[in-house]
Amino acid sequence: MKNNDLELRQEVFKSDAIKILQWMEDEEITRYLNESPNVCSSIRNTLNSINLPVLTHLFNQNGSFYMITKKDESIGFLKLIPKGKAVEIVIVIGDKEKWGMGLGSNAIFQGLKEAFFYWRVDEVIAKINFENERSKRVFKKVGFDVDRELKKEIQYNMTMNKFLKIAA
């Protein structure tokens, strides 16, 4: 999937896994993520034990995983995770030099197309930490609405009908 020079790529190469590991070890990048505490050791163990150039199958076990690339350079990742009749979207721009350039909203929009047109879901949700102002801004910019407040985060949502109006 391409939009300008930003692409969501489903193939995850070993070089991508190395970058993901570096991003996941950076507290500034992961501060608001809800990843398992052992995600870094899991990626490290995978890199040390599996000698395959493509690791796509390992990253797609709980949904769909996409590398966000700009001019073929991996700058982040996006996940779509099934949640009943909805899909949860998670996005990380790991390349901090690319923060604030509108790439997150572009990637989210592409992820929405994937969720609504290929997965055929009625709703996409995003759970965002109360303190994560950057994520709250980008999801509102794309058109998400506040759905409800949870214990540690705010749940935003986008329906298929609203997306079709925005995309038209």
PDB file of C-alpha atoms in Angstrom:
ATOM      1  CA  MET A   1       0.000   0.000   0.000  1.00  0.00           C
ATOM      2  CA  LYS A   2       1.489   3.315  -1.052  1.00  0.00           C
ATOM      3  CA  ASN A   3       0.528   6.885  -0.424  1.00  0.00           C
ATOM      4  CA  ASN A   4       3.010   9.395  -1.804  1.00  0.00           C
ATOM      5  CA  ASP A   5       6.341   7.969  -0.667  1.00  0.00           C
ATOM      6  CA  LEU A   6       4.988   6.347   2.500  1.00  0.00           C
ATOM      7  CA  GLU A   7       4.196   2.651   2.312  1.00  0.00           C
ATOM      8  CA  LEU A   8       2.811  -0.018   4.615  1.00  0.00           C
ATOM      9  CA  ARG A   9       4.806  -3.170   3.866  1.00  0.00           C
ATOM     10  CA  GLN A  10       3.745  -6.523   5.279  1.00  0.00           C
ATOM     11  CA  GLU A  11       7.105  -8.198   4.814  1.00  0.00           C
ATOM     12  CA  VAL A  12       9.262  -7.930   7.927  1.00  0.00           C
ATOM     13  CA  PHE A  13      12.929  -8.505   7.205  1.00  0.00           C
ATOM     14  CA  LYS A  14      15.640  -9.294   9.709  1.00  0.00           C
ATOM     15  CA  SER A  15      16.950  -5.728   9.326  1.00  0.00           C
ATOM     16  CA  ASP A  16      13.459  -4.462  10.280  1.00  0.00           C
ATOM     17  CA  ALA A  17      13.428  -6.645  13.399  1.00  0.00           C
ATOM     18  CA  ILE A  18      16.767  -5.153  14.430  1.00  0.00           C
ATOM     19  CA  LYS A  19      15.320  -1.636  14.031  1.00  0.00           C
ATOM     20  CA  ILE A  20      12.163  -2.594  15.958  1.00  0.00           C
ATOM     21  CA  LEU A  21      14.346  -3.917  18.771  1.00  0.00           C
ATOM     22  CA  GLN A  22      16.275  -0.616  18.876  1.00  0.00           C
ATOM     23  CA  TRP A  23      13.031   1.368  18.940  1.00  0.00           C
ATOM     24  CA  MET A  24      11.553  -0.826  21.670  1.00  0.00           C
ATOM     25  CA  GLU A  25      14.637  -0.250  23.817  1.00  0.00           C
ATOM     26  CA  ASP A  26      14.183   3.549  23.587  1.00  0.00           C
ATOM     27  CA  GLU A  27      12.052   4.742  26.506  1.00  0.00           C
ATOM     28  CA  GLU A  28      11.087   7.945  24.690  1.00  0.00           C
ATOM     29  CA  ILE A  29       9.530   5.870  21.897  1.00  0.00           C
ATOM     30  CA  THR A  30       7.885   3.223  24.097  1.00  0.00           C
ATOM     31  CA  ARG A  31       6.782   5.418  27.012  1.00  0.00           C
ATOM     32  CA  TYR A  32       3.083   5.094  26.154  1.00  0.00           C
ATOM     33  CA  LEU A  33       3.015   1.650  24.535  1.00  0.00           C
ATOM     34  CA  ASN A  34       1.233  -1.281  26.122  1.00  0.00           C
ATOM     35  CA  GLU A  35       3.731  -3.846  24.886  1.00  0.00           C
ATOM     36  CA  SER A  36       4.628  -6.851  26.962  1.00  0.00           C
ATOM     37  CA  PRO A  37       7.660  -6.182  29.195  1.00  0.00           C
ATOM     38  CA  ASN A  38       9.480  -9.099  27.554  1.00  0.00           C
ATOM     39  CA  VAL A  39       8.999  -7.894  23.960  1.00  0.00           C
ATOM     40  CA  CYS A  40      12.682  -6.897  23.604  1.00  0.00           C
ATOM     41  CA  SER A  41      13.993 -10.220  24.879  1.00  0.00           C
ATOM     42  CA  SER A  42      11.506 -12.021  22.632  1.00  0.00           C
ATOM     43  CA  ILE A  43      12.719 -10.133  19.533  1.00  0.00           C
ATOM     44  CA  ARG A  44      16.352 -10.616  20.582  1.00  0.00           C
ATOM     45  CA  ASN A  45      15.814 -14.379  21.071  1.00  0.00           C
ATOM     46  CA  THR A  46      14.128 -14.594  17.669  1.00  0.00           C
ATOM     47  CA  LEU A  47      17.008 -12.783  15.985  1.00  0.00           C
ATOM     48  CA  ASN A  48      19.533 -15.083  17.682  1.00  0.00           C
ATOM     49  CA  SER A  49      17.716 -18.348  17.054  1.00  0.00           C
ATOM     50  CA  ILE A  50      16.117 -18.009  13.628  1.00  0.00           C
ATOM     51  CA  ASN A  51      18.326 -17.568  10.626  1.00  0.00           C
ATOM     52  CA  LEU A  52      15.756 -16.420   8.086  1.00  0.00           C
ATOM     53  CA  PRO A  53      15.908 -13.210   6.052  1.00  0.00           C
ATOM     54  CA  VAL A  54      12.115 -12.722   6.318  1.00  0.00           C
ATOM     55  CA  LEU A  55      10.355 -12.837   9.696  1.00  0.00           C
ATOM     56  CA  THR A  56       6.879 -11.780   8.571  1.00  0.00           C
ATOM     57  CA  HIS A  57       5.153 -14.877   9.952  1.00  0.00           C
ATOM     58  CA  LEU A  58       6.488 -14.192  13.453  1.00  0.00           C
ATOM     59  CA  PHE A  59       5.161 -10.627  13.565  1.00  0.00           C
ATOM     60  CA  ASN A  60       1.698 -11.498  12.212  1.00  0.00           C
ATOM     61  CA  GLN A  61       0.645 -13.997  14.862  1.00  0.00           C
ATOM     62  CA  ASN A  62      -1.890 -11.742  16.633  1.00  0.00           C
ATOM     63  CA  GLY A  63      -3.206  -9.756  13.680  1.00  0.00           C
ATOM     64  CA  SER A  64      -1.538  -7.938  10.808  1.00  0.00           C
ATOM     65  CA  PHE A  65       1.807  -6.214  11.221  1.00  0.00           C
ATOM     66  CA  TYR A  66       3.126  -3.637   8.760  1.00  0.00           C
ATOM     67  CA  MET A  67       6.417  -1.841   8.501  1.00  0.00           C
ATOM     68  CA  ILE A  68       5.943   1.854   7.778  1.00  0.00           C
ATOM     69  CA  THR A  69       8.502   2.794   5.162  1.00  0.00           C
ATOM     70  CA  LYS A  70       9.463   6.033   3.502  1.00  0.00           C
ATOM     71  CA  LYS A  71      11.539   5.700   0.347  1.00  0.00           C
ATOM     72  CA  ASP A  72      12.172   2.039   1.292  1.00  0.00           C
ATOM     73  CA  GLU A  73      13.563   3.003   4.716  1.00  0.00           C
ATOM     74  CA  SER A  74      11.740   1.534   7.726  1.00  0.00           C
ATOM     75  CA  ILE A  75      10.606   4.363  10.001  1.00  0.00           C
ATOM     76  CA  GLY A  76       8.002   2.634  12.160  1.00  0.00           C
ATOM     77  CA  PHE A  77       5.330  -0.025  12.341  1.00  0.00           C
ATOM     78  CA  LEU A  78       1.572  -0.362  12.420  1.00  0.00           C
ATOM     79  CA  LYS A  79      -0.457  -3.245  13.831  1.00  0.00           C
ATOM     80  CA  LEU A  80      -4.076  -4.216  13.288  1.00  0.00           C
ATOM     81  CA  ILE A  81      -5.320  -6.469  16.082  1.00  0.00           C
ATOM     82  CA  PRO A  82      -8.742  -8.166  15.935  1.00  0.00           C
ATOM     83  CA  LYS A  83     -11.033  -7.218  18.843  1.00  0.00           C
ATOM     84  CA  GLY A  84     -14.355  -8.947  18.221  1.00  0.00           C
ATOM     85  CA  LYS A  85     -16.162  -7.035  15.471  1.00  0.00           C
ATOM     86  CA  ALA A  86     -13.631  -4.221  15.615  1.00  0.00           C
ATOM     87  CA  VAL A  87      -9.912  -3.881  14.973  1.00  0.00           C
ATOM     88  CA  GLU A  88      -7.473  -2.086  17.253  1.00  0.00           C
ATOM     89  CA  ILE A  89      -4.827  -0.022  15.506  1.00  0.00           C
ATOM     90  CA  VAL A  90      -1.391   0.558  17.039  1.00  0.00           C
ATOM     91  CA  ILE A  91       1.191   2.800  15.433  1.00  0.00           C
ATOM     92  CA  VAL A  92       4.791   3.625  16.259  1.00  0.00           C
ATOM     93  CA  ILE A  93       6.996   6.037  14.351  1.00  0.00           C
ATOM     94  CA  GLY A  94      10.302   4.714  15.640  1.00  0.00           C
ATOM     95  CA  ASP A  95      12.542   7.100  13.703  1.00  0.00           C
ATOM     96  CA  LYS A  96      12.378  10.138  15.985  1.00  0.00           C
ATOM     97  CA  GLU A  97      13.808  12.372  13.232  1.00  0.00           C
ATOM     98  CA  LYS A  98      10.540  11.766  11.357  1.00  0.00           C
ATOM     99  CA  TRP A  99       8.279  12.863  14.244  1.00  0.00           C
ATOM    100  CA  GLY A 100       6.035  15.837  13.501  1.00  0.00           C
ATOM    101  CA  MET A 101       6.121  15.386   9.707  1.00  0.00           C
ATOM    102  CA  GLY A 102       2.570  14.063   9.277  1.00  0.00           C
ATOM    103  CA  LEU A 103       3.755  10.531   8.589  1.00  0.00           C
ATOM    104  CA  GLY A 104       1.759   9.056  11.463  1.00  0.00           C
ATOM    105  CA  SER A 105      -1.548  10.401  10.169  1.00  0.00           C
ATOM    106  CA  ASN A 106      -0.678   9.204   6.673  1.00  0.00           C
ATOM    107  CA  ALA A 107       0.104   5.701   7.984  1.00  0.00           C
ATOM    108  CA  ILE A 108      -3.061   5.616  10.119  1.00  0.00           C
ATOM    109  CA  PHE A 109      -5.151   6.548   7.075  1.00  0.00           C
ATOM    110  CA  GLN A 110      -3.577   3.692   5.123  1.00  0.00           C
ATOM    111  CA  GLY A 111      -4.167   1.344   8.046  1.00  0.00           C
ATOM    112  CA  LEU A 112      -7.833   2.376   8.068  1.00  0.00           C
ATOM    113  CA  LYS A 113      -8.136   1.513   4.380  1.00  0.00           C
ATOM    114  CA  GLU A 114      -6.681  -1.910   5.144  1.00  0.00           C
ATOM    115  CA  ALA A 115      -9.041  -2.463   8.101  1.00  0.00           C
ATOM    116  CA  PHE A 116     -12.214  -1.312   6.357  1.00  0.00           C
ATOM    117  CA  PHE A 117     -11.640  -2.514   2.788  1.00  0.00           C
ATOM    118  CA  TYR A 118      -9.743  -5.786   3.355  1.00  0.00           C
ATOM    119  CA  TRP A 119     -10.719  -6.841   6.856  1.00  0.00           C
ATOM    120  CA  ARG A 120     -14.284  -5.546   6.328  1.00  0.00           C
ATOM    121  CA  VAL A 121     -14.699  -4.413   9.943  1.00  0.00           C
ATOM    122  CA  ASP A 122     -17.273  -1.845  11.022  1.00  0.00           C
ATOM    123  CA  GLU A 123     -15.051  -0.054  13.532  1.00  0.00           C
ATOM    124  CA  VAL A 124     -11.393   0.655  14.245  1.00  0.00           C
ATOM    125  CA  ILE A 125     -10.354   1.583  17.772  1.00  0.00           C
ATOM    126  CA  ALA A 126      -7.209   3.090  19.244  1.00  0.00           C
ATOM    127  CA  LYS A 127      -6.386   3.012  22.948  1.00  0.00           C
ATOM    128  CA  ILE A 128      -4.234   5.988  23.854  1.00  0.00           C
ATOM    129  CA  ASN A 129      -2.591   6.779  27.183  1.00  0.00           C
ATOM    130  CA  PHE A 130      -4.070   9.874  28.846  1.00  0.00           C
ATOM    131  CA  GLU A 131      -0.666  11.618  28.737  1.00  0.00           C
ATOM    132  CA  ASN A 132       0.154  10.836  25.094  1.00  0.00           C
ATOM    133  CA  GLU A 133      -0.724  14.215  23.586  1.00  0.00           C
ATOM    134  CA  ARG A 134       1.033  13.488  20.288  1.00  0.00           C
ATOM    135  CA  SER A 135      -1.082  10.371  19.623  1.00  0.00           C
ATOM    136  CA  LYS A 136      -4.298  12.035  20.738  1.00  0.00           C
ATOM    137  CA  ARG A 137      -3.647  14.866  18.258  1.00  0.00           C
ATOM    138  CA  VAL A 138      -2.849  12.599  15.326  1.00  0.00           C
ATOM    139  CA  PHE A 139      -5.875  10.347  15.809  1.00  0.00           C
ATOM    140  CA  LYS A 140      -8.179  13.380  16.108  1.00  0.00           C
ATOM    141  CA  LYS A 141      -6.535  14.856  12.987  1.00  0.00           C
ATOM    142  CA  VAL A 142      -7.349  11.686  11.032  1.00  0.00           C
ATOM    143  CA  GLY A 143     -10.966  11.882  12.232  1.00  0.00           C
ATOM    144  CA  PHE A 144     -11.204   9.524  15.206  1.00  0.00           C
ATOM    145  CA  ASP A 145     -13.679  10.392  17.961  1.00  0.00           C
ATOM    146  CA  VAL A 146     -13.330   9.842  21.685  1.00  0.00           C
ATOM    147  CA  ASP A 147     -15.335   6.692  22.381  1.00  0.00           C
ATOM    148  CA  ARG A 148     -14.847   6.248  26.137  1.00  0.00           C
ATOM    149  CA  GLU A 149     -12.396   6.597  28.981  1.00  0.00           C
ATOM    150  CA  LEU A 150     -10.804   3.416  30.251  1.00  0.00           C
ATOM    151  CA  LYS A 151      -8.744   2.859  33.373  1.00  0.00           C
ATOM    152  CA  LYS A 152      -5.372   4.010  31.962  1.00  0.00           C
ATOM    153  CA  GLU A 153      -6.271   5.317  28.543  1.00  0.00           C
ATOM    154  CA  ILE A 154      -8.830   6.880  26.245  1.00  0.00           C
ATOM    155  CA  GLN A 155     -10.404   4.745  23.562  1.00  0.00           C
ATOM    156  CA  TYR A 156     -10.896   6.472  20.220  1.00  0.00           C
ATOM    157  CA  ASN A 157     -12.895   5.039  17.357  1.00  0.00           C
ATOM    158  CA  MET A 158     -13.594   5.420  13.672  1.00  0.00           C
ATOM    159  CA  THR A 159     -16.556   3.770  11.980  1.00  0.00           C
ATOM    160  CA  MET A 160     -16.646   2.578   8.396  1.00  0.00           C
ATOM    161  CA  ASN A 161     -19.368   5.128   7.578  1.00  0.00           C
ATOM    162  CA  LYS A 162     -17.363   8.034   8.967  1.00  0.00           C
ATOM    163  CA  PHE A 163     -14.226   6.845   7.166  1.00  0.00           C
ATOM    164  CA  LEU A 164     -16.074   6.671   3.845  1.00  0.00           C
ATOM    165  CA  LYS A 165     -17.216  10.299   4.285  1.00  0.00           C
ATOM    166  CA  ILE A 166     -13.675  11.423   5.138  1.00  0.00           C
ATOM    167  CA  ALA A 167     -12.067   9.436   2.305  1.00  0.00           C
ATOM    168  CA  ALA A 168     -14.538  10.576  -0.363  1.00  0.00           C
TER     169      ALA A 168
END
